[in-house]
Amino acid sequence: MQSPLPVRDGVNATRLRLPDEGPWDTAMDYMMHRWGHIDPQGIEDRFDAGEIVGEGGIPLHRGTRLEDHTFIWYYRTLPPETRLPVELNILHQDDHILVVDKPHFLPTTPGGTYIQESALVRLRNQLDLPDLIPMHRLDRMTAGILLLSTNPETRGKYQVLFEKRQVQKEYECVSAAEPAPGHPAVDFPVVVRNRMTKSRSYLLAEVIDGEPNAETRIDLLRTFDGGPHISGAPERRGLYRLEPHSGKTHQLRVHMASLGLGILHDPFYPELLDKAPDDYTKPLQLLARGIRFTDPVTKKPVEYRSGLRLSEVR
């Protein structure tokens, strides 16, 4: 549903669905029920200023009945954010798409404590492109190629490519050269297939029984000496190419861990570590190296490659 309010400071207005019924006479009563314990005066001021609107951009007032609107829109009060010490690199821009190198630690879209400090909001403000929308997502801890749509009129053409899996993605990661104890040796290349699920209430993705819905082709590109092992000798590490044929949350991290080859500096897999402040000297060693597809506007094959490098590669 199209928001009647424009993007402001790079951020979309928040949409709220009002309940069909309940012990609230007005829309303001319901908002007070939800958020009055946080900022009751702020809610009243927004209604008085006409900053809360319904369908068609109609301003609501304190007495607007609950049943008069199904959806309402308003701008959130954004908390101050400390700028993350990472930068985006623009690789390509035309009348339809924008391709950037997203750094580690920067989320793709606003969420949680990261609003202004997301790739989408930074780029909207930097390029004055309020209609900018990402065509896919990279985890906050993953770096590399990110494709965004700059033109609402052609956006659907690119969305179809992703929906029909007509976009080929290539990733690289660093892990140990040999599987962890208890895991069998791997004959590369290997294809990992399983069924994955991820709930919003739990941090980790899980592998469950059932028809596979996640598939990744994994190949070992080369091995090299990494940092010192606990024994004092250099630890052998591997640079791997990952080609996902589906796009489940944390898919690549889960599939590597399932082989006993957890990605270097991964705080989630194979073992969930205690939450700690970001260590910018130890980014997750996972990079979206490239993306290729037939451009639906020009009808020509295109490929975009990341200019970033995994810091642990020797």
CSV table of C-alpha atoms in Angstrom, one decimal:
chain,number,residue,atom,x,y,z
A,1,MET,CA,0.0,0.0,0.0
A,2,GLN,CA,1.4,3.4,-1.1
A,3,SER,CA,2.2,5.7,1.8
A,4,PRO,CA,0.4,9.1,1.5
A,5,LEU,CA,3.4,10.7,3.3
A,6,PRO,CA,6.7,11.2,1.4
A,7,VAL,CA,10.1,9.8,2.6
A,8,ARG,CA,11.6,12.2,5.1
A,9,ASP,CA,15.3,12.3,6.0
A,10,GLY,CA,15.7,9.1,4.0
A,11,VAL,CA,13.1,7.2,6.1
A,12,ASN,CA,9.6,6.0,5.2
A,13,ALA,CA,6.7,7.0,7.3
A,14,THR,CA,5.5,4.3,9.7
A,15,ARG,CA,2.2,2.5,8.8
A,16,LEU,CA,0.0,1.3,11.6
A,17,ARG,CA,-3.1,-0.9,11.2
A,18,LEU,CA,-5.9,0.1,13.6
A,19,PRO,CA,-7.9,-2.8,15.1
A,20,ASP,CA,-11.5,-3.4,13.9
A,21,GLU,CA,-12.8,-3.2,17.4
A,22,GLY,CA,-11.8,-2.8,21.0
A,23,PRO,CA,-12.2,-0.7,24.1
A,24,TRP,CA,-10.9,2.4,22.3
A,25,ASP,CA,-13.3,5.1,21.0
A,26,THR,CA,-10.7,7.0,18.9
A,27,ALA,CA,-7.5,6.4,17.0
A,28,MET,CA,-5.7,8.5,19.5
A,29,ASP,CA,-7.0,6.3,22.4
A,30,TYR,CA,-5.5,3.3,20.6
A,31,MET,CA,-2.1,5.0,20.1
A,32,MET,CA,-2.1,6.0,23.7
A,33,HIS,CA,-2.7,2.4,24.6
A,34,ARG,CA,0.3,1.3,22.5
A,35,TRP,CA,2.8,4.1,23.2
A,36,GLY,CA,1.3,6.5,25.8
A,37,HIS,CA,3.7,5.2,28.4
A,38,ILE,CA,6.6,6.5,26.3
A,39,ASP,CA,5.6,9.9,25.1
A,40,PRO,CA,1.9,10.8,25.7
A,41,GLN,CA,2.5,14.5,25.1
A,42,GLY,CA,4.2,13.8,21.8
A,43,ILE,CA,1.2,11.8,20.6
A,44,GLU,CA,-1.2,14.6,21.4
A,45,ASP,CA,1.0,17.1,19.7
A,46,ARG,CA,1.2,15.1,16.5
A,47,PHE,CA,-2.6,14.8,16.3
A,48,ASP,CA,-3.0,18.5,17.0
A,49,ALA,CA,-0.4,19.3,14.2
A,50,GLY,CA,-2.1,17.0,11.7
A,51,GLU,CA,1.0,14.9,11.4
A,52,ILE,CA,-0.9,11.6,11.7
A,53,VAL,CA,-2.8,10.8,8.5
A,54,GLY,CA,-5.1,8.2,7.1
A,55,GLU,CA,-5.8,6.9,3.7
A,56,GLY,CA,-5.5,9.6,1.1
A,57,GLY,CA,-3.4,11.7,3.4
A,58,ILE,CA,-6.4,12.9,5.5
A,59,PRO,CA,-5.1,14.4,8.8
A,60,LEU,CA,-6.5,12.8,11.9
A,61,HIS,CA,-7.5,14.8,15.0
A,62,ARG,CA,-8.0,13.8,18.7
A,63,GLY,CA,-11.6,12.8,18.1
A,64,THR,CA,-11.2,10.8,14.9
A,65,ARG,CA,-13.1,7.6,15.5
A,66,LEU,CA,-11.3,4.3,15.6
A,67,GLU,CA,-13.5,2.8,12.9
A,68,ASP,CA,-12.9,5.7,10.4
A,69,HIS,CA,-9.6,4.4,9.2
A,70,THR,CA,-8.0,1.0,8.8
A,71,PHE,CA,-4.4,2.3,8.3
A,72,ILE,CA,-2.7,5.4,9.5
A,73,TRP,CA,0.7,6.8,8.8
A,74,TYR,CA,3.1,9.0,10.9
A,75,TYR,CA,6.8,9.8,11.2
A,76,ARG,CA,8.7,8.2,14.1
A,77,THR,CA,10.9,10.3,16.3
A,78,LEU,CA,14.3,9.0,15.4
A,79,PRO,CA,16.9,8.5,18.2
A,80,PRO,CA,20.4,10.0,17.7
A,81,GLU,CA,22.8,7.5,16.1
A,82,THR,CA,26.6,7.4,16.1
A,83,ARG,CA,27.9,7.1,12.5
A,84,LEU,CA,29.4,3.7,11.8
A,85,PRO,CA,33.1,3.9,10.7
A,86,VAL,CA,32.5,2.3,7.4
A,87,GLU,CA,31.7,3.7,3.9
A,88,LEU,CA,29.7,2.7,0.8
A,89,ASN,CA,31.3,2.6,-2.6
A,90,ILE,CA,29.1,3.3,-5.7
A,91,LEU,CA,30.0,1.0,-8.5
A,92,HIS,CA,27.3,1.8,-11.1
A,93,GLN,CA,24.3,4.1,-11.4
A,94,ASP,CA,21.9,4.7,-14.3
A,95,ASP,CA,18.3,5.6,-14.8
A,96,HIS,CA,17.0,2.3,-13.4
A,97,ILE,CA,19.5,0.8,-10.9
A,98,LEU,CA,22.2,1.6,-8.4
A,99,VAL,CA,25.0,-0.9,-7.6
A,100,VAL,CA,27.1,-0.4,-4.5
A,101,ASP,CA,29.7,-2.2,-2.4
A,102,LYS,CA,28.1,-2.5,1.1
A,103,PRO,CA,30.7,-2.7,3.9
A,104,HIS,CA,30.6,-5.1,6.8
A,105,PHE,CA,28.6,-3.9,9.8
A,106,LEU,CA,26.2,-1.6,7.9
A,107,PRO,CA,22.7,-3.0,7.6
A,108,THR,CA,20.9,-2.9,4.2
A,109,THR,CA,17.7,-1.4,5.5
A,110,PRO,CA,16.5,0.4,8.7
A,111,GLY,CA,15.7,-1.7,11.7
A,112,GLY,CA,16.3,-1.9,15.4
A,113,THR,CA,18.9,0.6,16.5
A,114,TYR,CA,20.1,1.3,12.9
A,115,ILE,CA,17.9,3.7,11.0
A,116,GLN,CA,20.0,6.5,9.6
A,117,GLU,CA,23.0,4.1,9.8
A,118,SER,CA,21.7,1.8,7.1
A,119,ALA,CA,22.8,1.5,3.5
A,120,LEU,CA,19.3,2.5,2.2
A,121,VAL,CA,18.9,5.7,4.3
A,122,ARG,CA,22.5,6.8,3.7
A,123,LEU,CA,22.1,6.4,0.0
A,124,ARG,CA,18.7,8.1,-0.2
A,125,ASN,CA,20.1,11.1,1.6
A,126,GLN,CA,23.5,11.2,-0.2
A,127,LEU,CA,22.0,10.9,-3.7
A,128,ASP,CA,18.7,12.6,-3.1
A,129,LEU,CA,16.8,9.5,-4.2
A,130,PRO,CA,13.8,9.1,-1.9
A,131,ASP,CA,12.3,6.3,-4.1
A,132,LEU,CA,15.4,4.1,-3.8
A,133,ILE,CA,14.6,0.5,-2.8
A,134,PRO,CA,16.9,-2.5,-2.4
A,135,MET,CA,16.2,-5.4,-4.8
A,136,HIS,CA,17.7,-7.9,-2.3
A,137,ARG,CA,19.4,-7.8,1.1
A,138,LEU,CA,22.7,-8.6,2.6
A,139,ASP,CA,23.1,-9.4,6.3
A,140,ARG,CA,24.6,-6.5,8.4
A,141,MET,CA,27.8,-8.5,8.9
A,142,THR,CA,28.1,-9.4,5.2
A,143,ALA,CA,29.9,-7.1,2.7
A,144,GLY,CA,29.7,-6.8,-1.1
A,145,ILE,CA,27.5,-6.2,-4.1
A,146,LEU,CA,24.1,-4.7,-3.4
A,147,LEU,CA,21.6,-3.9,-6.1
A,148,LEU,CA,19.0,-1.2,-5.7
A,149,SER,CA,16.2,0.2,-7.9
A,150,THR,CA,16.2,3.9,-8.6
A,151,ASN,CA,13.1,4.0,-10.8
A,152,PRO,CA,9.6,3.0,-9.5
A,153,GLU,CA,8.4,2.6,-13.2
A,154,THR,CA,10.9,-0.2,-14.0
A,155,ARG,CA,11.3,-1.6,-10.5
A,156,GLY,CA,8.9,-4.5,-11.2
A,157,LYS,CA,11.1,-5.7,-14.1
A,158,TYR,CA,14.0,-6.3,-11.7
A,159,GLN,CA,11.9,-7.7,-8.9
A,160,VAL,CA,10.7,-10.4,-11.3
A,161,LEU,CA,14.3,-11.5,-11.9
A,162,PHE,CA,14.8,-12.1,-8.2
A,163,GLU,CA,11.4,-13.8,-7.8
A,164,LYS,CA,12.1,-16.2,-10.7
A,165,ARG,CA,15.7,-16.8,-9.6
A,166,GLN,CA,17.2,-15.4,-12.8
A,167,VAL,CA,19.9,-13.6,-10.9
A,168,GLN,CA,23.2,-15.5,-10.3
A,169,LYS,CA,25.0,-14.6,-7.1
A,170,GLU,CA,28.6,-15.5,-6.2
A,171,TYR,CA,30.1,-15.1,-2.7
A,172,GLU,CA,33.5,-15.7,-1.2
A,173,CYS,CA,34.3,-16.7,2.4
A,174,VAL,CA,37.3,-17.7,4.5
A,175,SER,CA,37.2,-20.7,6.8
A,176,ALA,CA,39.5,-23.4,8.0
A,177,ALA,CA,41.1,-25.5,5.3
A,178,GLU,CA,39.9,-28.7,6.9
A,179,PRO,CA,36.6,-29.5,8.6
A,180,ALA,CA,36.4,-29.3,12.4
A,181,PRO,CA,36.9,-32.6,14.4
A,182,GLY,CA,33.8,-34.8,14.1
A,183,HIS,CA,33.0,-33.8,10.6
A,184,PRO,CA,34.0,-35.9,7.5
A,185,ALA,CA,36.4,-34.7,4.9
A,186,VAL,CA,34.7,-32.8,2.0
A,187,ASP,CA,35.3,-33.6,-1.7
A,188,PHE,CA,34.9,-30.2,-3.4
A,189,PRO,CA,32.9,-28.9,-5.2
A,190,VAL,CA,30.0,-30.0,-3.0
A,191,VAL,CA,26.3,-29.0,-3.1
A,192,VAL,CA,24.5,-28.6,0.3
A,193,ARG,CA,20.8,-29.0,0.3
A,194,ASN,CA,18.4,-29.0,3.3
A,195,ARG,CA,15.3,-27.4,4.7
A,196,MET,CA,15.8,-24.2,6.7
A,197,THR,CA,13.5,-22.1,8.8
A,198,LYS,CA,14.0,-18.8,10.6
A,199,SER,CA,11.5,-17.3,13.1
A,200,ARG,CA,11.5,-13.6,14.0
A,201,SER,CA,11.6,-14.6,17.7
A,202,TYR,CA,14.9,-16.5,17.5
A,203,LEU,CA,18.3,-15.3,16.3
A,204,LEU,CA,19.4,-18.4,14.5
A,205,ALA,CA,18.2,-20.2,11.4
A,206,GLU,CA,17.5,-23.9,11.9
A,207,VAL,CA,17.8,-26.9,9.7
A,208,ILE,CA,14.7,-29.1,10.0
A,209,ASP,CA,13.4,-32.3,8.4
A,210,GLY,CA,11.5,-31.9,5.1
A,211,GLU,CA,11.7,-31.1,1.5
A,212,PRO,CA,14.9,-29.0,0.8
A,213,ASN,CA,14.3,-25.3,0.3
A,214,ALA,CA,17.9,-24.1,0.5
A,215,GLU,CA,20.8,-25.1,-1.8
A,216,THR,CA,24.4,-23.8,-2.1
A,217,ARG,CA,27.2,-25.0,-4.3
A,218,ILE,CA,30.5,-24.7,-2.5
A,219,ASP,CA,34.0,-24.9,-4.0
A,220,LEU,CA,37.5,-24.5,-2.4
A,221,LEU,CA,39.5,-22.0,-4.5
A,222,ARG,CA,42.8,-22.2,-2.6
A,223,THR,CA,44.4,-22.7,0.8
A,224,PHE,CA,46.9,-20.4,2.5
A,225,ASP,CA,48.6,-19.9,5.9
A,226,GLY,CA,46.5,-17.8,8.2
A,227,GLY,CA,47.0,-16.6,11.8
A,228,PRO,CA,48.8,-18.8,14.4
A,229,HIS,CA,47.1,-21.9,15.7
A,230,ILE,CA,46.9,-22.6,19.4
A,231,SER,CA,49.9,-24.9,18.7
A,232,GLY,CA,51.9,-21.9,17.5
A,233,ALA,CA,52.1,-23.1,13.9
A,234,PRO,CA,50.2,-21.1,11.2
A,235,GLU,CA,46.7,-22.3,10.7
A,236,ARG,CA,45.8,-23.5,7.2
A,237,ARG,CA,42.8,-21.6,5.9
A,238,GLY,CA,40.7,-21.8,2.8
A,239,LEU,CA,39.2,-19.3,0.4
A,240,TYR,CA,35.8,-20.7,-0.8
A,241,ARG,CA,33.4,-19.8,-3.6
A,242,LEU,CA,29.7,-20.0,-2.6
A,243,GLU,CA,26.9,-20.0,-5.2
A,244,PRO,CA,23.5,-20.0,-3.6
A,245,HIS,CA,20.5,-21.2,-5.6
A,246,SER,CA,18.1,-19.9,-3.0
A,247,GLY,CA,18.0,-17.0,-0.6
A,248,LYS,CA,17.2,-18.1,2.9
A,249,THR,CA,18.3,-16.0,5.9
A,250,HIS,CA,21.8,-17.0,7.0
A,251,GLN,CA,21.9,-19.8,4.4
A,252,LEU,CA,25.6,-19.5,3.5
A,253,ARG,CA,26.7,-19.4,7.1
A,254,VAL,CA,24.5,-22.4,8.1
A,255,HIS,CA,25.7,-24.4,5.1
A,256,MET,CA,29.4,-23.8,5.7
A,257,ALA,CA,29.0,-24.6,9.4
A,258,SER,CA,27.2,-27.9,8.5
A,259,LEU,CA,30.4,-29.0,6.8
A,260,GLY,CA,32.4,-28.2,9.9
A,261,LEU,CA,33.8,-25.1,8.1
A,262,GLY,CA,32.2,-22.2,10.0
A,263,ILE,CA,33.1,-18.9,8.4
A,264,LEU,CA,35.8,-17.0,10.2
A,265,HIS,CA,34.6,-14.5,12.8
A,266,ASP,CA,31.0,-15.7,12.6
A,267,PRO,CA,29.4,-15.0,16.1
A,268,PHE,CA,26.4,-17.2,15.3
A,269,TYR,CA,27.4,-20.4,13.6
A,270,PRO,CA,28.4,-23.1,14.5
A,271,GLU,CA,28.2,-21.7,18.0
A,272,LEU,CA,26.2,-18.7,19.2
A,273,LEU,CA,28.6,-16.4,21.1
A,274,ASP,CA,27.7,-13.9,23.8
A,275,LYS,CA,26.7,-10.5,22.3
A,276,ALA,CA,29.6,-8.1,22.2
A,277,PRO,CA,30.3,-4.7,20.7
A,278,ASP,CA,31.3,-4.8,17.0
A,279,ASP,CA,35.0,-5.5,16.5
A,280,TYR,CA,35.8,-3.6,13.3
A,281,THR,CA,39.2,-5.4,13.1
A,282,LYS,CA,37.4,-8.8,12.8
A,283,PRO,CA,34.6,-8.6,10.2
A,284,LEU,CA,32.7,-11.7,9.2
A,285,GLN,CA,34.8,-13.2,6.4
A,286,LEU,CA,31.9,-13.4,3.9
A,287,LEU,CA,31.7,-11.2,0.8
A,288,ALA,CA,29.1,-11.0,-2.0
A,289,ARG,CA,31.7,-11.0,-4.8
A,290,GLY,CA,29.5,-10.7,-7.9
A,291,ILE,CA,26.0,-10.7,-9.4
A,292,ARG,CA,25.0,-11.3,-13.0
A,293,PHE,CA,21.7,-11.3,-14.9
A,294,THR,CA,20.2,-10.2,-18.2
A,295,ASP,CA,19.1,-6.6,-17.7
A,296,PRO,CA,15.3,-6.5,-18.3
A,297,VAL,CA,15.5,-2.9,-19.7
A,298,THR,CA,18.5,-3.2,-22.1
A,299,LYS,CA,18.1,-6.9,-22.7
A,300,LYS,CA,21.9,-7.3,-22.3
A,301,PRO,CA,23.8,-9.6,-19.9
A,302,VAL,CA,25.4,-7.6,-17.2
A,303,GLU,CA,27.8,-8.5,-14.3
A,304,TYR,CA,28.9,-6.4,-11.4
A,305,ARG,CA,31.9,-7.4,-9.2
A,306,SER,CA,32.8,-6.2,-5.8
A,307,GLY,CA,36.0,-4.2,-5.4
A,308,LEU,CA,36.3,-5.2,-1.7
A,309,ARG,CA,38.7,-7.8,-0.3
A,310,LEU,CA,38.3,-10.2,2.7
A,311,SER,CA,40.8,-9.0,5.3
A,312,GLU,CA,41.9,-12.5,6.3
A,313,VAL,CA,42.9,-13.6,2.8
A,314,ARG,CA,46.7,-14.0,2.4
